[in-house]
mmCIF file of C-alpha atoms in Angstrom:
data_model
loop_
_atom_site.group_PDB
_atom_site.id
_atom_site.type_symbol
_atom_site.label_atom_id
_atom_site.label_comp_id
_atom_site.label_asym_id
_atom_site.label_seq_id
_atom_site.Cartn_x
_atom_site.Cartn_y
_atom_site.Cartn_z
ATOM 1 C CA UNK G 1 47.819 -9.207 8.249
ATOM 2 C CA UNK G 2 44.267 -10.304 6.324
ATOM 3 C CA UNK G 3 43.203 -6.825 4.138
ATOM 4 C CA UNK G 4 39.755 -6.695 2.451
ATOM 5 C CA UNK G 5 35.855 -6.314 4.430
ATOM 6 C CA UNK G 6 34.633 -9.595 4.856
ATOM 7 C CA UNK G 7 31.130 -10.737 4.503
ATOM 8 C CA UNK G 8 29.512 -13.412 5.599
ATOM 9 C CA UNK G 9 25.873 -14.856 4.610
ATOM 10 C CA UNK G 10 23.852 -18.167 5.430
ATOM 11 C CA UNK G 11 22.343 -19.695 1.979
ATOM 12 C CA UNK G 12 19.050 -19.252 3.776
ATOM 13 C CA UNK G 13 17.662 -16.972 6.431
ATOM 14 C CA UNK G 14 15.859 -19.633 7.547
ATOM 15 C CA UNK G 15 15.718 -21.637 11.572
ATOM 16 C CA UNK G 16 18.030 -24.306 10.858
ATOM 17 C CA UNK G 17 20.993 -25.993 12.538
ATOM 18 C CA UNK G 18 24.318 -25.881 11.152
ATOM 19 C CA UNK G 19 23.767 -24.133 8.240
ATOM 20 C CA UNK G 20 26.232 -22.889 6.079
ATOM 21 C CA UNK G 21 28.242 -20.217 5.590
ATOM 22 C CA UNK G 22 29.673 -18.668 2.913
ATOM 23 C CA UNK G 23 32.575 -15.900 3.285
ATOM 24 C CA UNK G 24 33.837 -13.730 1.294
ATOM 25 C CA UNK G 25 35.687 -10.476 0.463
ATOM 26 C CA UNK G 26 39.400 -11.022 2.306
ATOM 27 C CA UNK G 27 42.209 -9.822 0.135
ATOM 28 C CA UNK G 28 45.946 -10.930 -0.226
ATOM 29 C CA UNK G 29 48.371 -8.978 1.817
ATOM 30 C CA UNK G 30 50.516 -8.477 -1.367
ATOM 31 C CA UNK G 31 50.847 -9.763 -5.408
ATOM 32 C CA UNK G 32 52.845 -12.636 -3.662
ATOM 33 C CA UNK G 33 49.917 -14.316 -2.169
ATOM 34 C CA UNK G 34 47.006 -15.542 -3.482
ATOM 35 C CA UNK G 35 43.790 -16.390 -0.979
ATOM 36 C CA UNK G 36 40.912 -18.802 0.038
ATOM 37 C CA UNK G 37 38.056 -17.572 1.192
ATOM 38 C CA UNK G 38 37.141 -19.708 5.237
ATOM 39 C CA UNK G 39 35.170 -22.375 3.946
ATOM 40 C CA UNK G 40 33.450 -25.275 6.263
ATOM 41 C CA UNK G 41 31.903 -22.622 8.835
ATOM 42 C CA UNK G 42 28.540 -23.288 10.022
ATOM 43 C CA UNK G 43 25.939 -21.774 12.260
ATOM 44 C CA UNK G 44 22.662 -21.728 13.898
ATOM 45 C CA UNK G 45 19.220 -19.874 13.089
ATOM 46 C CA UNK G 46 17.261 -19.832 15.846
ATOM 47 C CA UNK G 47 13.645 -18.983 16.415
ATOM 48 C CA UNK G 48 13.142 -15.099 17.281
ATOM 49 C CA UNK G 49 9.944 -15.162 20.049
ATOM 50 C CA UNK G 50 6.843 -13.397 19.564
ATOM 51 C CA UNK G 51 4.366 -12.407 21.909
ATOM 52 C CA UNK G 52 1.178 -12.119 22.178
ATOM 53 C CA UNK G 53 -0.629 -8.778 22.142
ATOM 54 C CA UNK G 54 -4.229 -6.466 22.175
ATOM 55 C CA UNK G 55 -5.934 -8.672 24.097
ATOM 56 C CA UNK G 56 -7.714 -7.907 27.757
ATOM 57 C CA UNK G 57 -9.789 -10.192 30.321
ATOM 58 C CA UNK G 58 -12.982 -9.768 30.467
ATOM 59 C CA UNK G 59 -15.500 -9.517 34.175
ATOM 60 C CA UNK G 60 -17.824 -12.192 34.692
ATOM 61 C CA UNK G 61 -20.415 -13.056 36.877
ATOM 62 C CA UNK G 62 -19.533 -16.780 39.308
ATOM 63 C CA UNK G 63 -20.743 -19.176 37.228
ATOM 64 C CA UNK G 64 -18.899 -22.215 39.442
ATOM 65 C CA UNK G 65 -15.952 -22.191 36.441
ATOM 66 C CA UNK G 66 -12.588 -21.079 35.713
ATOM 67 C CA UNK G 67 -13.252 -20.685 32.062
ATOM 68 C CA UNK G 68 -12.199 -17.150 30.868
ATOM 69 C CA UNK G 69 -13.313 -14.775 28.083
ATOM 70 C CA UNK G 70 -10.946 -12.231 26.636
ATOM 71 C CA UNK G 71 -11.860 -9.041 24.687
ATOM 72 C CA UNK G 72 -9.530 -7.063 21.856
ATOM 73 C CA UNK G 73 -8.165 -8.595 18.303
ATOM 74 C CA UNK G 74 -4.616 -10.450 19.434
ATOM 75 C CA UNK G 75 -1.700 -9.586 17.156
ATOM 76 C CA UNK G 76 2.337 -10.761 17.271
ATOM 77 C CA UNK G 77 4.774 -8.323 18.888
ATOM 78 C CA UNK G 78 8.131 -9.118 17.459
ATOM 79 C CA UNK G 79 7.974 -9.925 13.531
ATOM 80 C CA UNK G 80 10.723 -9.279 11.554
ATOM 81 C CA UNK G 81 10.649 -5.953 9.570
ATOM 82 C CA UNK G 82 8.399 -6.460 6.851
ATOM 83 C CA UNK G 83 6.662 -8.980 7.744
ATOM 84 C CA UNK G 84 2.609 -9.876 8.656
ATOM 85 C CA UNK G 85 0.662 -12.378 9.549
ATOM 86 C CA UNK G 86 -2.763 -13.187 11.300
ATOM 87 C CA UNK G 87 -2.299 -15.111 14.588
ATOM 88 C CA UNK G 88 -3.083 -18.767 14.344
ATOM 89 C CA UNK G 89 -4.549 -20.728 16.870
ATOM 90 C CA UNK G 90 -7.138 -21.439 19.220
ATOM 91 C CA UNK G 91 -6.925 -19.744 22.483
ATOM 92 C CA UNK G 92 -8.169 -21.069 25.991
ATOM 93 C CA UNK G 93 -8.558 -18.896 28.918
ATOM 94 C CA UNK G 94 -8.791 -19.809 32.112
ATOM 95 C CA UNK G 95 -9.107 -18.136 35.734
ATOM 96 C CA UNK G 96 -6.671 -20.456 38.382
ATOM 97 C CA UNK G 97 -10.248 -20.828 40.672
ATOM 98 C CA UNK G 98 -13.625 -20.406 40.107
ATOM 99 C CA UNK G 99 -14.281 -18.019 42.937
ATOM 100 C CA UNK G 100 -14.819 -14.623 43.516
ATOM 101 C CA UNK G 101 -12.269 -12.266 43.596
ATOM 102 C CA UNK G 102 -10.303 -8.895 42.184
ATOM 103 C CA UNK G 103 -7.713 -8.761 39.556
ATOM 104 C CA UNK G 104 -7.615 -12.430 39.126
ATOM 105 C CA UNK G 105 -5.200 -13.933 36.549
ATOM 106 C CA UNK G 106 -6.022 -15.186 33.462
ATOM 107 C CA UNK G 107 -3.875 -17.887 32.280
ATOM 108 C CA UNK G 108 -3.869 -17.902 27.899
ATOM 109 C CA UNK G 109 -3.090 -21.265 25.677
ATOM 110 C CA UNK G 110 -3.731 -22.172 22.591
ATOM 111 C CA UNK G 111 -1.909 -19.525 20.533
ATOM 112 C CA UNK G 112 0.759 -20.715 17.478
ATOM 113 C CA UNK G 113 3.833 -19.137 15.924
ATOM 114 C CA UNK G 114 3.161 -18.193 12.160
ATOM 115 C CA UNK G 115 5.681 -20.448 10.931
ATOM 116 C CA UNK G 116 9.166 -22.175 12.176
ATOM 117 C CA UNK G 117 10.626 -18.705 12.280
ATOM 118 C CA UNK G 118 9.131 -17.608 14.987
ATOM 119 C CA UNK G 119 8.450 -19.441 18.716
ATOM 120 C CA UNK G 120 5.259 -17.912 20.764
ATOM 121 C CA UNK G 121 4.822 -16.567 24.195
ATOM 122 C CA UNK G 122 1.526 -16.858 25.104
ATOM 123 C CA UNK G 123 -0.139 -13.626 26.378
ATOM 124 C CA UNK G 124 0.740 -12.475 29.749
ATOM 125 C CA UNK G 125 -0.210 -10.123 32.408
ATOM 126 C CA UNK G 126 -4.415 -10.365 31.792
ATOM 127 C CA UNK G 127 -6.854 -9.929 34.612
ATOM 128 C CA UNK G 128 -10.301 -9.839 35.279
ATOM 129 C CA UNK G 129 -13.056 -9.864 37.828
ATOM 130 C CA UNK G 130 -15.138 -12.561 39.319
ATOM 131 C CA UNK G 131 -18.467 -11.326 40.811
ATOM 132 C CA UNK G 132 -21.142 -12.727 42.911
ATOM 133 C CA UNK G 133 -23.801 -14.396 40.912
ATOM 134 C CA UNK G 134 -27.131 -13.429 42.860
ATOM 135 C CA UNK G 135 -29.415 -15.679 43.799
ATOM 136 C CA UNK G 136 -32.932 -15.546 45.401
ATOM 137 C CA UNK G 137 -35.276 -17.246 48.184
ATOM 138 C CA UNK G 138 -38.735 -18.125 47.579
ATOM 139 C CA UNK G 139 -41.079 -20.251 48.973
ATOM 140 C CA UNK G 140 -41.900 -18.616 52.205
ATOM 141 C CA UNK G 141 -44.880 -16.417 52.975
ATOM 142 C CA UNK G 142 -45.349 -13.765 56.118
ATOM 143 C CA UNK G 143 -48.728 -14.133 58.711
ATOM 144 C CA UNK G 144 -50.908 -11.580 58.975
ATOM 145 C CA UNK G 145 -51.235 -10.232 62.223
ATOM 146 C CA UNK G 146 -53.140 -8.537 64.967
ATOM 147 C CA UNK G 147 -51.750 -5.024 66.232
ATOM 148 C CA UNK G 148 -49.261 -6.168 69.338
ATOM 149 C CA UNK G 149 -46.822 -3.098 69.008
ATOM 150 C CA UNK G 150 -43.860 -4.786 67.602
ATOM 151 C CA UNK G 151 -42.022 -5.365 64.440
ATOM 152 C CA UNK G 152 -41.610 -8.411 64.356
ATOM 153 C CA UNK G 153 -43.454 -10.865 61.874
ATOM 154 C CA UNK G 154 -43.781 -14.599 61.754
ATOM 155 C CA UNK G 155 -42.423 -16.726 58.944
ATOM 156 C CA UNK G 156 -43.988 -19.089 56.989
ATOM 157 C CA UNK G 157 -42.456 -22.312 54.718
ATOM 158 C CA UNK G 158 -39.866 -23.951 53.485
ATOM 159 C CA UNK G 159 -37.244 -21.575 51.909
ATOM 160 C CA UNK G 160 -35.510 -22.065 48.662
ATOM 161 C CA UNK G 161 -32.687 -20.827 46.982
ATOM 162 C CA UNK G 162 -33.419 -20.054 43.301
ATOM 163 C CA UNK G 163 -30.391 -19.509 40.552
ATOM 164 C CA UNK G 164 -27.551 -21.705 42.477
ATOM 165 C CA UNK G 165 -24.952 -23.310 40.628
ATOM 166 C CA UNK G 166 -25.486 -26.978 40.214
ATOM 167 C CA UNK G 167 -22.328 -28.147 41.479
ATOM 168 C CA UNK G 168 -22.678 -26.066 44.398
ATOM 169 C CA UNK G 169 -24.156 -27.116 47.616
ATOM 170 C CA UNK G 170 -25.477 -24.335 49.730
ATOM 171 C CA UNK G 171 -28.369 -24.280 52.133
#
């Protein structure tokens, strides 16, 4: 039977295809036998995925878009022991509609991986809240009027609405 601990190491801990390897530390059963080490074996070093982290949606107010804003400093989750970096890229966040609503999910792109290493999940799992934008009506005035024993009062003009989105119509 093979004898001896075998080890086994890629020239390079690099992301590559087919790289090689190089083994060694398999003995001779007995002083009758001498031994080659496996040669010709190859491998693969694939990218380990990161993820995107520290980041959180931030509320807004309807503003007829789906562009989001996000709060918090992102940072990889997953590096390799030892390892730092700063995370590259230039994020876009975006709301699926432009309406209002609760909880609504923010969808993230725009992030990179540090370096071939690494692939990149962009970040997941970040809401945020739509509210009504408030407008106002002007352009109307009330008549004075004589005593008559009721609440009621009479309008005057043309109303507007004031602060409405431009794309928006709405009467």
């Amino acid at each position: 039977s093979v004898t001896g601990t075998a080890s086994a190491n890629f020239a390079s801990a690099t992301v590559g295809t087919n790289k090689v390897i190089t083994v060694s530390g398999y003995t001779a059963p007995t002083s009758n036998y001498s031994i080659s080490q496996p040669t010709g074996l190859t491998a693969n070093i694939t990218a380990k995925s990161l993820t995107i982290s520290g980041l959180t949606g931030v509320d807004k107010v309807y503003d007829g878009l789906t562009t989001a804003t996000l709060s918090g400093t992102p940072s990889y989750t997953g590096l390799v022991s030892g390892e730092s970096y700063s995370v590259t890229g230039t994020a876009s966040a975006n709301f699926a509609t432009a309406t209002v609503g609760t909880n609504k999910v923010i969808s993230v792109s725009g992030y990179s991986a540090p370096n071939s290493n690494y692939s990149i999940s962009q970040p997941t799992g970040l809401v945020a809240n739509i509210t009504s934008k408030s407008i106002a009506i002007s352009g109307i005035s009330i008549n004075n009027k004589e005593y008559d024993g009721n609440t009621v009062a009479t309008i005057n003009g043309n109303p507007t609405l004031n602060g409405v989105i431009a794309q928006d119509v709405v009467t």
